[in-house]
Tab-separated table of C-alpha atoms in Angstrom:
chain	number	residue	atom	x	y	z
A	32	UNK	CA	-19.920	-7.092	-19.163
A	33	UNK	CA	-19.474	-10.947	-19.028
A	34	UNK	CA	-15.954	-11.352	-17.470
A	35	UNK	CA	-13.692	-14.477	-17.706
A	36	UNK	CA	-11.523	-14.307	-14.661
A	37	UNK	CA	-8.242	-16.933	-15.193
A	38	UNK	CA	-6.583	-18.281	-11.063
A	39	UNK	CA	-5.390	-21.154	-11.937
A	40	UNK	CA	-2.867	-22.589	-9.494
A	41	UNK	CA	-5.125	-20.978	-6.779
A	42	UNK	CA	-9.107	-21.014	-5.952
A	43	UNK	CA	-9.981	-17.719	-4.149
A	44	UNK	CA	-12.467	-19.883	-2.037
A	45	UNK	CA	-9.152	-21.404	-0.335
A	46	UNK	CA	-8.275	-20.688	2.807
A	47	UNK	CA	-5.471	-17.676	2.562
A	48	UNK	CA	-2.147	-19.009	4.457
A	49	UNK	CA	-2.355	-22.220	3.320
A	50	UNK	CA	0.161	-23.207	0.538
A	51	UNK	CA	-0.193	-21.492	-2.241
A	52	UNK	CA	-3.230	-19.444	-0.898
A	53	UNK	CA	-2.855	-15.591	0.317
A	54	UNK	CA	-3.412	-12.189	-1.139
A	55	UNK	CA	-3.870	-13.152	-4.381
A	56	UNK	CA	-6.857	-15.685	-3.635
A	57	UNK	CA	-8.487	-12.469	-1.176
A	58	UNK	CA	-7.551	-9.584	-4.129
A	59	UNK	CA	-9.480	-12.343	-6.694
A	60	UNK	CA	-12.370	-13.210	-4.509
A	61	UNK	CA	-13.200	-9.319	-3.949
A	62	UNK	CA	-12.688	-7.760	-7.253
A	63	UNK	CA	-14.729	-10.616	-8.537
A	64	UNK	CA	-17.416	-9.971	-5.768
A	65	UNK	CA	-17.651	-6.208	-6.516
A	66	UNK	CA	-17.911	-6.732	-10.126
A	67	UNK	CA	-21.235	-8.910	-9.649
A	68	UNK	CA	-22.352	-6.479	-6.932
A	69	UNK	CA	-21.808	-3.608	-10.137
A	70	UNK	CA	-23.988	-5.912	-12.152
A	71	UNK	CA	-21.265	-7.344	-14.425
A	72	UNK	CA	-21.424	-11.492	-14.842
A	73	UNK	CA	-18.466	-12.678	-13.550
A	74	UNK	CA	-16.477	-16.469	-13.955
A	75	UNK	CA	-13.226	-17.328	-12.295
A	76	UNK	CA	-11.882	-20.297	-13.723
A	77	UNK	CA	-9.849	-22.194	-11.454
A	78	UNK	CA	-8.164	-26.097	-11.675
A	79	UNK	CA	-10.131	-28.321	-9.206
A	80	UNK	CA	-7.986	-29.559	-6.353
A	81	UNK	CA	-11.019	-31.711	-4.666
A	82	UNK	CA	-13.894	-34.219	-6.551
A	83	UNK	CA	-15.887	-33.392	-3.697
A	84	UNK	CA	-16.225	-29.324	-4.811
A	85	UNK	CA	-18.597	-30.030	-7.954
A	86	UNK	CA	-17.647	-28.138	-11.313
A	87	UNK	CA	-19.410	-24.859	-10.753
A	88	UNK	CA	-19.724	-22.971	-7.396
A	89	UNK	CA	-22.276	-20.337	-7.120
A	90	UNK	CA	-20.206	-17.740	-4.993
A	91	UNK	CA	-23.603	-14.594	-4.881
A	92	UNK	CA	-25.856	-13.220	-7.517
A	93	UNK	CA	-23.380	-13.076	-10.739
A	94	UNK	CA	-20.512	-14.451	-9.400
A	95	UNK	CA	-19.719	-18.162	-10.168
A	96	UNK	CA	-16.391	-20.338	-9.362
A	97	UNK	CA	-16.140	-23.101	-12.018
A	98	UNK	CA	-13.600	-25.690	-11.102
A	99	UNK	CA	-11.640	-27.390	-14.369
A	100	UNK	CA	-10.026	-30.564	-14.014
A	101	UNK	CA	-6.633	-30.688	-15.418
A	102	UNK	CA	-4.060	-33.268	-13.837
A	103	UNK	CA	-4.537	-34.969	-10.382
A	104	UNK	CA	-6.875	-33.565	-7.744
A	105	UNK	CA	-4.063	-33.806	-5.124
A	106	UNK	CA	-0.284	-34.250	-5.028
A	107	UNK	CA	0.645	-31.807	-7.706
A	108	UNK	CA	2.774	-29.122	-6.677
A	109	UNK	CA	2.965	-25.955	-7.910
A	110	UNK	CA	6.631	-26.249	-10.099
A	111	UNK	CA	4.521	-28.802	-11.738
A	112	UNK	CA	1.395	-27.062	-13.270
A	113	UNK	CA	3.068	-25.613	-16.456
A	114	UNK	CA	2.300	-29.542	-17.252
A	115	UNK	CA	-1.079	-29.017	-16.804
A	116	UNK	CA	-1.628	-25.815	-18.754
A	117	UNK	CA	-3.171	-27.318	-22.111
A	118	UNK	CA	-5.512	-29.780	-20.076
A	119	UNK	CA	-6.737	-26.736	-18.025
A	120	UNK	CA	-7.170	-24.138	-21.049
A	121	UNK	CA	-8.834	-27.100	-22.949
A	122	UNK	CA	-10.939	-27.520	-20.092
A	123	UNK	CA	-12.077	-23.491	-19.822
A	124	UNK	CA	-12.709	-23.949	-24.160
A	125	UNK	CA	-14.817	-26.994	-23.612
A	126	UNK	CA	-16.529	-25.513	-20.645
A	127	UNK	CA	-17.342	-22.230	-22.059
A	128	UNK	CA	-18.387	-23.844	-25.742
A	129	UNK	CA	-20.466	-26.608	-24.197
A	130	UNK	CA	-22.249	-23.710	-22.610
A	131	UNK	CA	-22.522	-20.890	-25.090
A	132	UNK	CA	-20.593	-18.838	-23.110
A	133	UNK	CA	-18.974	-15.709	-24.527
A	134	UNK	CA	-16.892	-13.186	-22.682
A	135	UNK	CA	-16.321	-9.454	-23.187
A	136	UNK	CA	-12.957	-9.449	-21.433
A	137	UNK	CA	-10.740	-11.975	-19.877
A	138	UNK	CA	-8.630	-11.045	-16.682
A	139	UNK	CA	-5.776	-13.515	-15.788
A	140	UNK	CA	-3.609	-13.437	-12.544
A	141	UNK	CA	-0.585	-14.751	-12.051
A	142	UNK	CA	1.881	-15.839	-14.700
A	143	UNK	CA	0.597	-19.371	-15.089
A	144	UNK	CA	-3.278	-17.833	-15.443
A	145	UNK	CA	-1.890	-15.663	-18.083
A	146	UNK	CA	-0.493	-18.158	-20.168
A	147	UNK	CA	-4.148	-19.430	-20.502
A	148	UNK	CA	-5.496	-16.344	-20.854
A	149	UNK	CA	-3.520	-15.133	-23.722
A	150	UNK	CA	-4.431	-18.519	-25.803
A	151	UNK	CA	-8.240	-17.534	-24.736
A	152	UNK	CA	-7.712	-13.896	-25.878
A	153	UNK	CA	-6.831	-15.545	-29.529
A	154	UNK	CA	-9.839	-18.242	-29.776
A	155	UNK	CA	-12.278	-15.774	-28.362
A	156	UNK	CA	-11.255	-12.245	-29.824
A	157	UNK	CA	-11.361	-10.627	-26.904
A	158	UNK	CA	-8.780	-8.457	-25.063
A	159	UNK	CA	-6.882	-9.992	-22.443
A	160	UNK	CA	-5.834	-7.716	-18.857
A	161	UNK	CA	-3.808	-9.249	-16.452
A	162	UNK	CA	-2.499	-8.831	-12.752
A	163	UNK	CA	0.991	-10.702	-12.284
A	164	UNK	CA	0.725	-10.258	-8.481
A	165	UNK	CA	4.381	-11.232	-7.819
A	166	UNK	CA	7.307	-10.935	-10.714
A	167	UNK	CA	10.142	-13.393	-10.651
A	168	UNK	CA	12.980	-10.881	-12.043
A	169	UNK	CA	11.874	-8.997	-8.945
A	170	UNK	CA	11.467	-11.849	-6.576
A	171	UNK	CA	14.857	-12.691	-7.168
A	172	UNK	CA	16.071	-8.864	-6.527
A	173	UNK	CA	14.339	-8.790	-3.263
A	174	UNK	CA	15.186	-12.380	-2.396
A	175	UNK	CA	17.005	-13.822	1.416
A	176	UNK	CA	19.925	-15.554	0.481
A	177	UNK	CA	18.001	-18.748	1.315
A	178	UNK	CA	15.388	-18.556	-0.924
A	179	UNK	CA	15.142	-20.584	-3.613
A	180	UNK	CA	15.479	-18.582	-6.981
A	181	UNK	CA	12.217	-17.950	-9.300
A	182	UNK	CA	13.094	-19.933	-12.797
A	183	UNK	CA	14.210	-18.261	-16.019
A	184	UNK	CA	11.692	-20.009	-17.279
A	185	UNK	CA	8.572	-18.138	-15.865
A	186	UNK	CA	10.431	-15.200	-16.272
A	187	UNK	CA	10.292	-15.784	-20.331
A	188	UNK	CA	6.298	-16.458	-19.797
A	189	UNK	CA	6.325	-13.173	-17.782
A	190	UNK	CA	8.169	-11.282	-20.802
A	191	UNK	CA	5.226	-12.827	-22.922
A	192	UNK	CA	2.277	-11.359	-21.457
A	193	UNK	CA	4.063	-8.058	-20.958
A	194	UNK	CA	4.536	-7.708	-24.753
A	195	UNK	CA	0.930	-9.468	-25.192
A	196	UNK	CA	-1.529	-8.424	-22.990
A	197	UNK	CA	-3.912	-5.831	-24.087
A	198	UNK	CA	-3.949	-4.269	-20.767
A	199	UNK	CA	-1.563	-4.833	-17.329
A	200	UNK	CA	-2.918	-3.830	-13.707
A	201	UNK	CA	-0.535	-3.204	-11.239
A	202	UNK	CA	-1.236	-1.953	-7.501
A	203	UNK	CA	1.348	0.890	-7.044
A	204	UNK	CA	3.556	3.227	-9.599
A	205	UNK	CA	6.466	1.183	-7.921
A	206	UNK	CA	4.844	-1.683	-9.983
A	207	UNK	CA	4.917	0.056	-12.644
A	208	UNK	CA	8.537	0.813	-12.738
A	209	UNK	CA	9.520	-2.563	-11.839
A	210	UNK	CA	7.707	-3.936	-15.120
A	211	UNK	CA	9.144	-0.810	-17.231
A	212	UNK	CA	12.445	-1.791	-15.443
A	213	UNK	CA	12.688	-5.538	-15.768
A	214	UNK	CA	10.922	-6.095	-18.753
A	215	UNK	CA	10.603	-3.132	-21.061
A	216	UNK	CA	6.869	-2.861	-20.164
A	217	UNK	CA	4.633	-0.009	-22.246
A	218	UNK	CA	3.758	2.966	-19.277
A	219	UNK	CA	1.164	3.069	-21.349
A	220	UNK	CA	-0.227	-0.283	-21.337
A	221	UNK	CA	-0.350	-0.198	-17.730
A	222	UNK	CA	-3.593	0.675	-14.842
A	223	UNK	CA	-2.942	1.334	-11.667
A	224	UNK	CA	-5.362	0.112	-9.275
A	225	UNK	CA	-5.005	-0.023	-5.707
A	226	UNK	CA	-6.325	-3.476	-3.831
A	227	UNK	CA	-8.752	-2.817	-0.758
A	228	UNK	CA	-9.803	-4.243	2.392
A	229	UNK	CA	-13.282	-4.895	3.859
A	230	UNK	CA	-13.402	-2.081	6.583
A	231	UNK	CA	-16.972	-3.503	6.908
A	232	UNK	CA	-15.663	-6.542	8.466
A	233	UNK	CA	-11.958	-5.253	9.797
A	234	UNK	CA	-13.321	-2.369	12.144
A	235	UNK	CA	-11.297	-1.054	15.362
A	236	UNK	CA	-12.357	-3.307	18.613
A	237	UNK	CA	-12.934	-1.805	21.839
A	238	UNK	CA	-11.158	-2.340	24.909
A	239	UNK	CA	-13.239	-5.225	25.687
A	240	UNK	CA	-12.723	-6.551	22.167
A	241	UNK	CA	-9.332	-6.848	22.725
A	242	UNK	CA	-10.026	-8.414	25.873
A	243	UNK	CA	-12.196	-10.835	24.561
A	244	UNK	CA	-9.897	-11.500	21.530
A	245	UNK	CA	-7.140	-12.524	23.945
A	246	UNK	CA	-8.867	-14.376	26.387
A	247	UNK	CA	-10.170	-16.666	22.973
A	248	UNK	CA	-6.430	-16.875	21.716
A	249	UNK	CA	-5.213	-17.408	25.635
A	250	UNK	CA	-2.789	-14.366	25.177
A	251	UNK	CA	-1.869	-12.680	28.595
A	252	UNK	CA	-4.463	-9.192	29.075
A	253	UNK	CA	-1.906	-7.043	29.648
A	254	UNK	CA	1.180	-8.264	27.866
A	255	UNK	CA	2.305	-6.044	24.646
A	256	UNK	CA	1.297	-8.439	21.147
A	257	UNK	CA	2.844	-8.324	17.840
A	258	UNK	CA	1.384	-10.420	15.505
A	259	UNK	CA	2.571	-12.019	11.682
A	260	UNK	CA	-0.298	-13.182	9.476
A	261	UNK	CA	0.606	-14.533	6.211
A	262	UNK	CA	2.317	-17.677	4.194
A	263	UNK	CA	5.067	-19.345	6.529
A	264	UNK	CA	7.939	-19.057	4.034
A	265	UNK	CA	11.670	-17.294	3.848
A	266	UNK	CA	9.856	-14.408	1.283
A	267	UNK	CA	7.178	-13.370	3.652
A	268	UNK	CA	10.036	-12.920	6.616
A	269	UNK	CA	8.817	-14.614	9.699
A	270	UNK	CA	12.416	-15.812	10.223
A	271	UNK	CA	12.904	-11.670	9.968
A	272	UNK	CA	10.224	-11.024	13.240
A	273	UNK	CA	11.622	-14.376	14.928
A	274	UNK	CA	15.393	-13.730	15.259
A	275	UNK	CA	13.984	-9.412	16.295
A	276	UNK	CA	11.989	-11.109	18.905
A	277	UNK	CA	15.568	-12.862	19.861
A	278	UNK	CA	17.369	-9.561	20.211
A	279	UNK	CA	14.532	-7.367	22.174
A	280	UNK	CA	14.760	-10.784	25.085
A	281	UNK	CA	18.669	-10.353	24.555
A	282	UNK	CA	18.413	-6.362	25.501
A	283	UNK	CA	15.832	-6.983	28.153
A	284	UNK	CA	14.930	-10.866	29.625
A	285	UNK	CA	11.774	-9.422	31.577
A	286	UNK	CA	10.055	-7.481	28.330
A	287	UNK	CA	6.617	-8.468	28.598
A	288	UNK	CA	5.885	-9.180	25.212
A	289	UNK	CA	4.082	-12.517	23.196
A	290	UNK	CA	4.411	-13.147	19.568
A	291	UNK	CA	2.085	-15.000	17.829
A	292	UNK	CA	2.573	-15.925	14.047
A	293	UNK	CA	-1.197	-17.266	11.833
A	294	UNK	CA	-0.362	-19.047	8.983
A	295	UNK	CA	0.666	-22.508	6.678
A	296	UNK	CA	3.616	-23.988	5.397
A	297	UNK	CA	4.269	-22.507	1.807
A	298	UNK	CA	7.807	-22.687	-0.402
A	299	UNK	CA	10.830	-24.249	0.052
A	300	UNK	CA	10.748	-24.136	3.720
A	301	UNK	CA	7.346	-26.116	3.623
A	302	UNK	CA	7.115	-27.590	6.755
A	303	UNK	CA	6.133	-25.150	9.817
A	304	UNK	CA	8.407	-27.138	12.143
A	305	UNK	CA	11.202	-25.073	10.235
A	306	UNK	CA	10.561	-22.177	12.215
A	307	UNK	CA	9.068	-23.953	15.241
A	308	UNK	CA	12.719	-25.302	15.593
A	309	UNK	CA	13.956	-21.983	14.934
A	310	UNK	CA	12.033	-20.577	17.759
A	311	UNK	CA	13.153	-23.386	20.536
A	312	UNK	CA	17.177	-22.537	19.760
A	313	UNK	CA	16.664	-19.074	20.529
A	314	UNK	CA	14.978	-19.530	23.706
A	315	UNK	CA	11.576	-17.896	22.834
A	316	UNK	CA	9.199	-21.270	22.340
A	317	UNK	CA	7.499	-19.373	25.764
A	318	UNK	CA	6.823	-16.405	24.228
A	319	UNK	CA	5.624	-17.220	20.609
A	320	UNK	CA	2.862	-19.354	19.613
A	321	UNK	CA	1.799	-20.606	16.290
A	322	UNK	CA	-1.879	-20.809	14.822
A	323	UNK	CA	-3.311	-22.380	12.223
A	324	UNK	CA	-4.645	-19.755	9.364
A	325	UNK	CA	-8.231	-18.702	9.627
A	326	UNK	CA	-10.982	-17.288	7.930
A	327	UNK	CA	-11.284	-13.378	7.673
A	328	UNK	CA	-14.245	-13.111	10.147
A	329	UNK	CA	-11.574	-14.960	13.017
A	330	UNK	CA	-8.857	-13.032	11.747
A	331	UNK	CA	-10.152	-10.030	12.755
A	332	UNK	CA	-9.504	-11.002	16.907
A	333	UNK	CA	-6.286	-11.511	16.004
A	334	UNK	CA	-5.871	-8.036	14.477
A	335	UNK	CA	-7.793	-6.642	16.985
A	336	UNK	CA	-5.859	-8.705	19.873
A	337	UNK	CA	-2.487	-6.899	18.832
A	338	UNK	CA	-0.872	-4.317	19.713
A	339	UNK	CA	1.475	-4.312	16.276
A	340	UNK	CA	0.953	-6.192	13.571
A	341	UNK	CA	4.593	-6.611	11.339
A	342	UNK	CA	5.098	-7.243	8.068
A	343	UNK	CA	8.733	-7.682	7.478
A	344	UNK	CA	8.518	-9.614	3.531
A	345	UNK	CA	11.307	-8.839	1.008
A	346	UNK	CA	8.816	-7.471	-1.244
A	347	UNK	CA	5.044	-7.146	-1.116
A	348	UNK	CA	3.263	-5.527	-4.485
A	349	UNK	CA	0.877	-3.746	-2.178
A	350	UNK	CA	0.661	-5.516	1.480
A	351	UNK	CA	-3.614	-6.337	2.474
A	352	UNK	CA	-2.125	-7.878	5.624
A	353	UNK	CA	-0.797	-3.974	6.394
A	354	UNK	CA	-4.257	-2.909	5.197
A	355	UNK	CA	-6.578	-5.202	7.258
A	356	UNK	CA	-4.349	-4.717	10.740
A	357	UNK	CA	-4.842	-1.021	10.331
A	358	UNK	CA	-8.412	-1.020	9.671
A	359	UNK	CA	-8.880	-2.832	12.780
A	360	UNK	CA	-6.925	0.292	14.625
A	361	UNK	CA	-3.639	-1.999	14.592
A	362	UNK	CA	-0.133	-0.140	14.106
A	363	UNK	CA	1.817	-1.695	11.577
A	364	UNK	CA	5.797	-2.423	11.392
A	365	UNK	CA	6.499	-3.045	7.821
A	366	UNK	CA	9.822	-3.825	5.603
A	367	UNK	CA	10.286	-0.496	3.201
A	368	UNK	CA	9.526	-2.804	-0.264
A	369	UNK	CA	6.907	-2.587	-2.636
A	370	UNK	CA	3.817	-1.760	-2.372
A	371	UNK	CA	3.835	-1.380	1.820
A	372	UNK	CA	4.989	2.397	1.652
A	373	UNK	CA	1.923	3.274	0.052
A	374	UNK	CA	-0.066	0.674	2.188
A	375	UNK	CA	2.058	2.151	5.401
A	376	UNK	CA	1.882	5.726	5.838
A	377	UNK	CA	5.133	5.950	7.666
A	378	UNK	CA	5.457	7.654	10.924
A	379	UNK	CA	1.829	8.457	10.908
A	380	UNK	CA	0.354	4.742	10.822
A	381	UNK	CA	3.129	2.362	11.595
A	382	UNK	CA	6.970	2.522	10.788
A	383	UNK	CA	9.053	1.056	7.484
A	384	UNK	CA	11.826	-0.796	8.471
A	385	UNK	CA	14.920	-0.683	5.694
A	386	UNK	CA	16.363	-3.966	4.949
A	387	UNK	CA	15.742	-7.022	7.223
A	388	UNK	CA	18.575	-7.027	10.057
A	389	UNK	CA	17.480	-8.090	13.295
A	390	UNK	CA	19.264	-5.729	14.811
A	391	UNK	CA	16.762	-2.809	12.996
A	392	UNK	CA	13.409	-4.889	13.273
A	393	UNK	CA	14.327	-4.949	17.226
A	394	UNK	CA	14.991	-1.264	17.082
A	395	UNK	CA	11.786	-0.265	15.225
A	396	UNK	CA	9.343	-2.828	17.461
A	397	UNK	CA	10.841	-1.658	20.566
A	398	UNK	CA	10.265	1.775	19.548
A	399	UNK	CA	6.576	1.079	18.893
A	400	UNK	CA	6.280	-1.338	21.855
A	401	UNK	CA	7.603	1.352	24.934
A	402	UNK	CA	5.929	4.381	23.555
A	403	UNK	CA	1.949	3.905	24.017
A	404	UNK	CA	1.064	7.583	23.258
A	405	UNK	CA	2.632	7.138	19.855
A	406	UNK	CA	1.309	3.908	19.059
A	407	UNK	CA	-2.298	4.856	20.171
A	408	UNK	CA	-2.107	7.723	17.967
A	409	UNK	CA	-0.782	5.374	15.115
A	410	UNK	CA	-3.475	3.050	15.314
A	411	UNK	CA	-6.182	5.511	15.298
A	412	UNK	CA	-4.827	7.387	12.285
A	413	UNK	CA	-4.573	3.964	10.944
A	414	UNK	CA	-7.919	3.146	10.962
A	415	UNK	CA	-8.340	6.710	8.514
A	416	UNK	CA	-5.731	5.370	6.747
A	417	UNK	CA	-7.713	2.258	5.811
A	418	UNK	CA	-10.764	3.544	4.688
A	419	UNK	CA	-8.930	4.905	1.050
A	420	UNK	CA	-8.632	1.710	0.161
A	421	UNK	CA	-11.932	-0.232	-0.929
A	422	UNK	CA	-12.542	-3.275	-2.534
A	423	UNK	CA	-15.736	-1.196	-4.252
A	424	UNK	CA	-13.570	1.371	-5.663
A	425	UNK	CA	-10.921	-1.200	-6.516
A	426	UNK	CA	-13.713	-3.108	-8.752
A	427	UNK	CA	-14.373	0.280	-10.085
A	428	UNK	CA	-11.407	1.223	-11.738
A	429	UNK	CA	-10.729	-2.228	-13.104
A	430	UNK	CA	-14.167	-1.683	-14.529
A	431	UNK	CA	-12.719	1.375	-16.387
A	432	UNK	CA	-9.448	-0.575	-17.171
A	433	UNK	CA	-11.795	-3.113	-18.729
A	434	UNK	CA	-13.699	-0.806	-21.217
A	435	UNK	CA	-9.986	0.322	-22.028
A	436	UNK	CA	-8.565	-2.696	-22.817
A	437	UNK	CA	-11.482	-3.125	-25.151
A	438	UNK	CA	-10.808	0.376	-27.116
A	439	UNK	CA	-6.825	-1.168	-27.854
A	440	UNK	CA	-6.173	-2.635	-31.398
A	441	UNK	CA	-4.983	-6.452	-31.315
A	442	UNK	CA	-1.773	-6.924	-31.711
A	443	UNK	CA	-0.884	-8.091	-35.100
A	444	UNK	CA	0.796	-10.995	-36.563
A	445	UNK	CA	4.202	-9.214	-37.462
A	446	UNK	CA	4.364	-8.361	-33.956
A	447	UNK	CA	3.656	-12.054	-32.790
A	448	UNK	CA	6.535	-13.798	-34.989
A	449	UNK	CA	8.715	-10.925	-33.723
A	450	UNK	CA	8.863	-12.392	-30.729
A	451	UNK	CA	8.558	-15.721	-31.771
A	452	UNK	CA	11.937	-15.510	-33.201
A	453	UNK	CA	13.932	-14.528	-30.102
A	454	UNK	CA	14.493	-10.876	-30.994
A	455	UNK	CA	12.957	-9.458	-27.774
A	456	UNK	CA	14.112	-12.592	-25.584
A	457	UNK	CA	17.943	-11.708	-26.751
A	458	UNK	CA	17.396	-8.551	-25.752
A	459	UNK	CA	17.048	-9.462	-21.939
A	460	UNK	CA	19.613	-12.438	-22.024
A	461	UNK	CA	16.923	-15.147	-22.372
């Protein structure tokens, strides 16, 4: 098949951690990867963000990245692309016409992607599938109370492609109750697939690994580790880990523990010195250190370098972070939301946390942290744990949820006005 893969707000050749970039831009990047690798052609359509990256990017053998210009290269942010939706699905028709392109399927990702994709589905007659990746009517369940709330607005566009889309993928069954929940999704309409990790690349590390890890990160040898990777905003929960950290140095000043927390600025709390400042007035700027995010071949060290890895979001539709840690032989400590129980298998690779008090993240990582016979045990189950997750198998079933969505009738015009007029929207106080 010839697939048209919509990421609009996000290339998956950025840098995960930075801004908007993170498991959506690895989950894209894979599928897409495996797909070619299966022999399928495969285009991800993405707006360009940089004159210098040329319009098409040649990613491996099938696999192209083709960069549309719609709206400024820089200095748009992300509340602002519904602006630049027309430009960029004018730019995918031109693009694809001016080079007798046609597609077989077209899978969009995220809410904004979808909105292209379901004009595309119409001027190319083919079936549209897409992955939401987050959902705002559950983004705003799961939100802190400092959050800023997801719009009404993108929850309408969300209600769209549920009643549109020939096909939705989720990661877990708990996805799929959340859309049937929120927004009167078809169980029928919906694939399950579960994401994957590259347990080529995220293998277990020896002692002198983990040696060699720290002494690159200048971590102490024989201090305990835990370690955040992911997007430095309120959803994600480093605030969650930070004050924890607080309370373990409350119960016990000489714990020898370091924190380290890899990753960008992202969301409302955009600049990093938020929790830098966060970190000084609670004593610990000695004990946690901040990097930069880094490529999946460096992030490995870090992985490998820790002794847990925690994951305390307010919802996660599956958790890769979780994934990758334990493929590397790393426990992980992990907020009971989403997707992470299935990612998680708890008590036997890491431990889900309920709710986000300090009070229980300091319980659960102290737990972890004093008992190195359990943890030990954890990681190496972990790293068993892992290996049912693949990115190859993950491309696999989307394959099959790809030759479905081509055996479903279009939706017809009477359908289409339907909603048009408001009868559905009513329905959910819209």
């Amino acid at each position: 098949m010839r697939v048209a893969m919509i990421s609009m707000h996000t290339s998956p050749l950025e840098q995960p951690g930075i801004g908007d970039a993170g498991g959506l831009n690895v989950y894209v990047l894979n599928t897409a990867r495996e797909l070619a690798r299966a022999g399928h052609r495969v285009d991800v359509y993405t707006r360009a963000t940089r004159p210098s990256q040329g319009t098409v990017v040649d990613v491996t053998e099938g696999l192209r990245v083709i960069n549309i210009t719609a709206g400024p290269y820089e200095g748009l942010e992300k509340a602002e692309l519904p602006t630049q939706l027309v430009a960029f699905a004018g730019g995918v028709v031109e693009y694809a016409r001016c080079h007798g392109l046609r597609y077989d399927v077209i899978h969009s990702h995220y809410w904004l992607s979808g909105q292209v994709g379901w004009l595309l589905r119409d001027l190319w007659a083919v079936p549209l599938v897409h992955t939401a990746h987050t959902l705002a009517a559950v983004k705003n369940s799961y939100r802190s109370e400092d959050d800023t709330p997801e719009t009404e607005a993108r929850r309408i566009c969300e209600q769209q492609l549920v009643d549109n889309a020939n096909l939705l993928v989720v990661n877990t069954r708990d996805e799929t109750d959340q859309l049937v929940e929120h927004y009167d999704a078809d169980p029928t309409h919906i694939e399950v697939v579960s994401p994957g990790a590259d347990t080529k690349l995220y293998t277990p590390g020896t002692s002198r690994n983990t040696e060699r890890s720290r002494r690159e990160l200048g971590l102490p040898l024989h201090s305990k580790v835990v370690a955040f990777v992911g997007r430095m905003q309120e959803f994600k929960g480093p605030q969650v880990l930070i004050r924890a950290v607080a309370k373990l140095f409350e119960r016990d000043p000489s714990r020898d523990l370091r924190v380290v927390l890899c990753g960008g600025a992202s969301g409302a709390t955009a600049d990093r010195a938020y929790y830098q400042d966060m970190v000084r007035e609670l004593g610990l700027h000695r004990r946690v250190r901040f990097l930069d995010p880094r490529p999946p071949e460096e992030l490995v060290a870090l992985y490998q370098a820790a002794d847990i890895v925690a994951v305390p979001s307010y919802n996660e539709s599956f958790g890769l972070v979780a994934v990758e840690a334990q493929a590397t032989g790393t426990p992980v400590v992990a907020a009971r939301v989403g997707g992470l129980p299935v990612a998680v298998a708890d008590g036997t690779t890491g431990v889900l946390v309920d709710g986000h008090a300090p009070e229980n993240w300091a319980d659960a990582l102290a737990k972890l942290l004093d008992d190195d016979e359990t943890r030990i045990q954890m990681g190496e189950a972990a790293v068993g744990h892992a290996e049912e997750f693949s990115w190859a198998a993950c491309a696999q079933r989307l394959e099959e949820g790809y030759l479905q969505a081509r055996l479903m009738p279009q939706q017809d015009c009477s359908a289409r006005r339907a909603i048009g007029d408001g009868h559905h929207f009513d329905h959910h106080g819209g």
